[in-house]
Amino acid sequence: MQEKSDGPFRKWAATGLSLLIVLCLTTSEASAETTGRAPRAVDLGTLPGHVFSETVALNNFGEVAGTSHDGQLAASRAVRWDSRGRIKDLGVLPGTKRSVANAINERGTVVGFSYTADLDDSRAVRWEPDGRMIDLGTIPGGISSWAGGITDQGIVIGGARLADRRHRAVKWDRDGRITDLGALPGDSQANTAAVDDNGVVVGTSYVDLANARPVRWDRNGAGALALLPGDTTGSPLCVNDNGVSAGNAYRSDSGPHARRWDGHGRVTELKPPPGGVRSRASAINDRGTVVGSADLADQRTHAVRWSRTGAVMELTALGGPSSAVAINLWGTVAGSAQRDDGRGHAVRWDAAGRITDLGTLPGSTLPSEAVSINDRGTVIGNAYTANGAWHAALWHTDR
């Protein structure tokens, strides 16, 4: 699945950041030449009367989930774009004013949350392809909830907040029944990050976030994921359909350090290229390839890819910093890279590590970014229009 999410915390932060801006292989670097002609960016637009929009996930049929915002950010709406780029307002639950989409599955079902002010009054929502909007509710004693991911079978993961403000990791089955996944012994809170199509969930368990432990939930309940000697905390961000997850660990230094956990919870260090000091994992595909970024000796952040055996490859840059955020089944990677002139663009790397600058919206010279890629090679992201509005964008590329 491409629709993995690490919950509303990343999404909430990313939404705010974007809109505040608006108001395996070898360790040598691949060829710097781009691969062919850059695809044309498609402006997915906004709902009528809105000014801003952004993407969050897509499926292999080209359906995209995201959020559309008015100019004052007072009427945000979860939206779905169909494969032809037509936008649909998914609506809000009665008694709330705004909604946010976090994930979409192969059926076109979108999940997220509906709210009025913040996460304290949010409610997890599932929007079906036929237009039905389902309030997923919360756990006993919960004051709010949110949905962050969904499998193709309709299992939804997310979180709930209790009256004492503790967070609980939760899962809804395909019939909408909620389960508190629990926390590791000694912990009182937990967050979900991602779910695979077998229902295996990964996330964090903690008393306080500064001491979060990586956790995996399966049919046997919560189990701790291993940390390497010297690791003080860790958080998986993504999981593939073989139950292999990737994320980051932190030590007493300035971290992070990329890690991969196999289906038994054993951990592997994902090192930066020679001379690098830090590494970050962002995504994993079903073949076990992980992508992310590393801080290298030149003091710049560079996009990297790790093979199943842990061999690291530095992906081609455009002259400035770069980062990889998504990878599809075929090893095609999406991310962002900065040019020599300082402008950041959405980019795609092929399986050999060669880069293609995806550019930005027609008529604009302002930055763009990639968010995800599906197995057909379609890349989604966001870009500034010529007049400075932040819009959802899409690029049709080779897989």
XYZ file of C-alpha atoms in Angstrom:
399
model
C 0.000 0.000 0.000
C 1.088 3.580 -0.654
C -1.441 5.075 1.734
C 0.551 4.675 4.932
C 0.329 7.515 7.388
C 1.947 8.322 10.679
C -1.202 9.813 12.076
C -2.569 13.291 12.453
C 0.510 14.676 14.154
C 2.628 14.670 10.995
C -0.350 15.554 8.824
C -1.485 18.329 11.149
C 2.033 19.750 11.283
C 2.504 19.457 7.529
C -0.779 21.219 6.866
C 0.149 24.077 9.125
C 3.662 24.349 7.740
C 2.556 24.377 4.108
C -0.030 27.023 4.726
C 2.230 29.124 6.894
C 4.644 29.225 3.981
C 1.856 30.459 1.814
C 0.398 33.330 4.337
C 20.680 -1.233 -3.959
C 23.057 -1.284 -4.703
C 26.199 0.848 -4.960
C 27.575 3.501 -2.676
C 28.666 5.729 -5.564
C 26.494 8.573 -6.815
C 24.444 7.838 -9.924
C 24.622 9.738 -13.191
C 23.605 13.369 -12.839
C 21.696 13.356 -16.103
C 17.930 13.445 -15.957
C 15.918 10.675 -17.530
C 14.042 12.009 -20.496
C 11.557 14.821 -20.755
C 10.009 16.089 -17.551
C 6.283 15.335 -17.167
C 3.922 18.289 -17.094
C 2.534 19.266 -13.717
C -1.255 19.199 -13.426
C -2.895 21.707 -11.094
C -5.605 19.747 -9.246
C -7.173 22.969 -8.057
C -9.420 23.673 -5.083
C -13.070 23.564 -4.178
C -15.104 26.552 -5.429
C -14.355 29.596 -3.296
C -11.212 28.068 -1.807
C -7.657 29.331 -2.273
C -5.319 26.544 -1.153
C -5.202 22.762 -1.480
C -2.783 19.929 -0.782
C -2.430 16.202 -1.411
C -1.702 13.461 1.093
C -2.112 10.063 -0.635
C -3.143 8.300 -3.857
C -4.028 4.801 -5.000
C -3.044 2.812 -8.077
C -6.174 3.951 -9.938
C -5.012 7.557 -9.775
C -7.526 8.688 -7.161
C -6.049 11.274 -4.801
C -6.953 12.295 -1.258
C -6.221 15.691 0.193
C -7.642 18.832 1.722
C -8.945 22.101 0.270
C -8.818 25.332 2.278
C -10.471 28.715 2.064
C -8.357 31.853 2.343
C -8.824 32.145 6.113
C -8.342 28.392 6.806
C -11.762 28.431 8.438
C -13.554 26.027 6.101
C -11.088 23.247 5.327
C -12.615 20.214 3.594
C -11.368 16.701 3.012
C -11.508 16.068 -0.737
C -11.001 13.286 -3.234
C -9.865 13.839 -6.808
C -10.914 11.096 -9.238
C -8.612 9.685 -11.922
C -9.657 12.526 -14.241
C -8.710 15.170 -11.702
C -12.281 16.098 -10.747
C -12.575 17.252 -7.140
C -15.276 16.177 -4.672
C -16.035 17.772 -1.310
C -16.227 14.896 1.183
C -18.020 17.026 3.749
C -17.936 17.351 7.521
C -19.741 15.549 10.308
C -22.779 17.290 11.817
C -21.728 19.701 14.532
C -18.238 20.251 13.106
C -16.891 22.845 10.676
C -13.767 21.385 9.048
C -12.370 18.079 7.866
C -8.967 16.668 6.860
C -8.112 13.614 4.747
C -5.170 11.421 5.772
C -5.278 8.301 3.567
C -7.025 6.499 0.688
C -7.165 2.801 -0.225
C -7.536 0.973 -3.541
C -11.342 1.078 -3.291
C -11.244 4.867 -3.057
C -12.273 4.938 0.602
C -10.791 7.980 2.353
C -10.185 8.358 6.084
C -9.317 11.332 8.226
C -11.153 13.412 10.789
C -13.767 16.135 11.139
C -13.349 18.888 13.707
C -14.182 22.444 14.713
C -11.147 23.845 16.523
C -8.410 21.219 17.044
C -7.807 17.573 17.907
C -9.662 18.007 21.197
C -12.980 18.029 19.342
C -12.088 15.861 16.346
C -13.899 12.722 15.210
C -12.468 9.970 13.022
C -14.291 9.674 9.702
C -14.456 7.191 6.847
C -15.730 8.492 3.518
C -16.951 5.729 1.194
C -16.758 5.935 -2.637
C -20.581 6.041 -2.787
C -20.609 9.273 -0.785
C -21.440 7.847 2.636
C -19.721 9.566 5.554
C -19.260 7.354 8.613
C -18.496 8.684 12.091
C -16.072 6.096 13.496
C -16.534 7.304 17.053
C -14.021 6.907 19.857
C -13.184 4.554 22.732
C -15.014 4.576 26.079
C -13.776 7.598 27.988
C -12.463 9.203 24.817
C -13.149 12.839 23.999
C -11.863 12.758 20.421
C -10.484 10.500 17.694
C -8.789 10.611 14.294
C -8.039 8.168 11.492
C -4.591 8.071 9.908
C -4.456 5.005 7.640
C -6.608 2.375 5.937
C -5.930 -1.014 4.361
C -7.469 -2.274 1.146
C -9.629 -4.558 3.316
C -11.049 -1.558 5.179
C -9.146 -1.810 8.473
C -8.568 1.718 9.786
C -5.919 2.875 12.263
C -5.697 6.089 14.188
C -5.830 7.454 17.687
C -8.074 8.646 20.476
C -7.624 11.188 23.212
C -8.913 10.594 26.739
C -10.281 13.226 29.072
C -6.939 13.318 30.905
C -5.323 14.101 27.500
C -3.547 10.770 27.157
C -3.339 9.379 23.636
C -4.364 5.823 22.789
C -3.581 3.833 19.645
C -6.775 2.454 18.102
C -7.938 0.300 15.219
C -11.350 -0.020 13.609
C -12.357 -3.241 11.827
C -14.099 -3.176 8.456
C -17.464 -2.945 10.262
C -16.367 0.122 12.208
C -15.843 -1.546 15.588
C -13.071 0.119 17.562
C -10.276 -1.539 19.563
C -7.820 0.120 21.932
C -4.524 -1.473 20.894
C -2.922 -0.819 24.248
C 0.648 0.147 25.128
C 3.815 -1.677 26.153
C 4.169 -2.628 29.836
C 4.998 0.433 31.905
C 3.643 2.879 29.328
C 0.341 4.757 29.428
C 0.103 6.181 25.894
C 0.554 5.019 22.315
C 0.286 6.277 18.733
C -0.182 4.360 15.499
C 1.985 5.157 12.483
C 1.161 2.661 9.712
C -0.706 -0.554 8.930
C -0.099 -3.315 6.394
C -2.741 -5.232 4.470
C -2.544 -8.096 6.960
C -3.579 -5.784 9.783
C -0.135 -5.482 11.386
C 0.219 -2.015 12.920
C 3.388 -0.176 13.938
C 3.801 2.916 16.051
C 5.118 4.137 19.377
C 4.424 3.439 23.038
C 5.386 5.900 25.765
C 4.790 7.687 29.001
C 6.177 10.853 27.452
C 7.152 11.346 23.813
C 10.784 12.029 24.694
C 11.047 8.351 25.669
C 8.879 6.724 23.001
C 9.532 3.059 22.202
C 8.882 1.435 18.823
C 6.019 -1.049 18.938
C 4.274 -3.521 16.635
C 0.716 -4.720 17.153
C -0.420 -8.021 15.629
C -2.890 -10.760 16.539
C -0.844 -11.431 19.684
C -1.091 -7.853 20.924
C 1.639 -5.267 21.469
C 5.276 -6.266 21.084
C 8.366 -4.094 21.459
C 10.568 -3.574 18.417
C 14.274 -3.859 19.178
C 16.638 -0.918 19.497
C 20.383 -0.989 18.946
C 22.797 -0.425 21.838
C 22.962 3.318 22.419
C 19.485 3.998 21.008
C 17.343 5.745 23.588
C 14.102 6.018 21.635
C 12.666 5.061 18.277
C 9.649 5.408 16.024
C 8.674 3.349 12.958
C 6.989 5.453 10.271
C 6.003 2.940 7.590
C 5.416 -0.787 7.083
C 5.187 -2.991 3.995
C 2.836 -5.895 3.395
C 5.439 -8.366 4.648
C 5.405 -6.724 8.067
C 8.830 -5.106 7.581
C 8.899 -1.560 8.929
C 11.259 1.401 8.783
C 11.705 4.506 10.850
C 14.198 6.313 13.008
C 15.978 5.984 16.313
C 17.540 8.654 18.479
C 20.620 8.656 20.681
C 22.333 11.184 22.895
C 23.646 12.932 19.752
C 21.577 15.154 17.487
C 20.160 12.146 15.500
C 18.083 10.760 13.832
C 19.404 7.385 12.666
C 17.459 5.260 10.172
C 16.392 1.779 11.222
C 14.593 -1.163 9.633
C 12.729 -3.828 11.603
C 11.953 -7.270 10.154
C 8.727 -9.168 10.746
C 10.090 -10.554 14.020
C 10.992 -7.135 15.392
C 14.745 -7.447 14.858
C 16.470 -4.183 14.007
C 19.002 -3.270 11.309
C 21.003 -0.061 11.182
C 20.598 1.884 7.919
C 23.840 3.814 7.742
C 24.457 7.055 5.843
C 26.973 7.023 2.966
C 30.651 7.216 3.955
C 31.309 10.531 5.664
C 27.664 10.979 6.618
C 26.614 11.683 10.171
C 22.836 11.157 10.258
C 20.202 9.241 8.300
C 16.409 9.358 8.111
C 14.009 6.732 6.780
C 10.808 7.914 5.099
C 9.240 5.017 3.176
C 9.562 1.300 2.373
C 8.213 -0.787 -0.506
C 7.091 -4.412 -0.510
C 10.524 -5.528 -1.701
C 12.089 -4.111 1.445
C 13.834 -1.143 -0.172
C 13.887 1.921 2.087
C 14.300 5.552 1.048
C 14.984 8.694 2.996
C 17.842 11.129 3.409
C 21.241 11.516 5.043
C 23.327 14.439 6.232
C 26.659 14.121 4.448
C 30.137 15.488 4.969
C 29.347 18.503 2.760
C 26.795 19.578 5.419
C 23.929 19.041 2.966
C 21.008 16.658 3.192
C 20.959 14.172 0.297
C 18.296 11.675 -0.772
C 19.376 8.054 -0.280
C 18.100 4.541 -0.849
C 18.886 1.379 1.120
C 18.682 -2.085 -0.445
C 17.270 -5.119 1.374
C 20.790 -5.910 2.550
C 21.291 -2.388 3.901
C 23.629 -1.159 1.142
C 23.174 2.585 0.808
C 23.020 4.516 -2.464
C 23.181 8.286 -2.715
C 20.594 9.476 -5.227
C 21.464 12.132 -7.776
C 20.971 15.741 -6.711
C 20.260 18.916 -8.691
C 23.013 20.928 -7.057
C 21.468 21.478 -3.640
C 19.883 19.477 -0.801
C 17.433 16.666 -1.601
C 15.179 14.192 0.178
C 13.229 11.081 -0.832
C 9.734 10.631 0.591
C 8.135 7.695 -1.256
C 9.010 4.581 -3.287
C 6.810 2.306 -5.385
C 6.988 -1.445 -5.996
C 9.314 -1.003 -8.989
C 11.855 1.081 -7.115
C 10.875 4.452 -8.571
C 11.344 7.125 -5.922
C 9.648 10.486 -5.407
C 10.964 13.399 -3.421
C 12.213 16.934 -3.632
C 15.519 18.523 -4.612
C 16.867 22.036 -4.595
C 18.524 23.506 -7.660
C 21.672 25.642 -7.660
C 19.473 28.744 -7.733
C 17.860 27.702 -4.431
C 14.469 26.704 -5.854
C 13.100 23.378 -4.650
C 11.283 21.120 -7.110
C 9.451 17.819 -6.976
C 11.643 15.123 -8.499
C 11.574 11.465 -9.448
C 14.432 8.966 -9.378
C 14.300 5.836 -11.528
C 15.433 2.425 -10.270
C 19.013 3.250 -11.320
C 19.008 6.417 -9.203
C 18.811 8.878 -12.107
C 16.861 12.029 -11.397
C 14.129 13.826 -13.320
C 13.161 17.350 -12.315
C 9.352 17.357 -12.341
C 9.222 21.124 -12.373
C 6.348 23.157 -11.056
C 2.918 24.334 -12.156
C 2.510 25.894 -15.609
C 3.207 29.623 -15.554
C 4.892 29.471 -12.158
C 8.557 29.737 -11.241
C 7.877 29.004 -7.573
C 8.720 25.788 -5.684
C 7.008 22.411 -5.748
C 7.275 19.238 -3.656
C 6.446 15.543 -4.070
C 4.344 13.698 -1.496
C 3.825 10.168 -2.834
C 4.031 7.876 -5.878
C 1.904 4.905 -6.943
C 2.944 1.717 -8.717
C 1.997 3.211 -12.093
C 4.490 6.019 -11.580
C 2.010 8.810 -10.910
C 3.470 11.353 -8.496
C 1.388 13.645 -6.331
C 2.532 16.670 -4.426
C 1.986 20.372 -4.012
C 3.211 23.486 -5.761
C 2.801 27.225 -5.782
C 0.741 28.769 -8.537
C 2.010 31.857 -10.359
C 0.084 34.060 -7.915
C 1.551 32.346 -4.857
C -1.300 30.023 -3.834
C -0.347 26.527 -2.596
C -2.142 23.930 -4.761
C -2.376 20.165 -5.011
C -0.414 18.910 -8.022
C 0.029 15.681 -9.986
C 2.582 14.403 -12.469
C 2.013 11.417 -14.779
C 5.364 9.637 -15.141
C 6.723 6.232 -16.157
C 6.625 3.708 -13.374
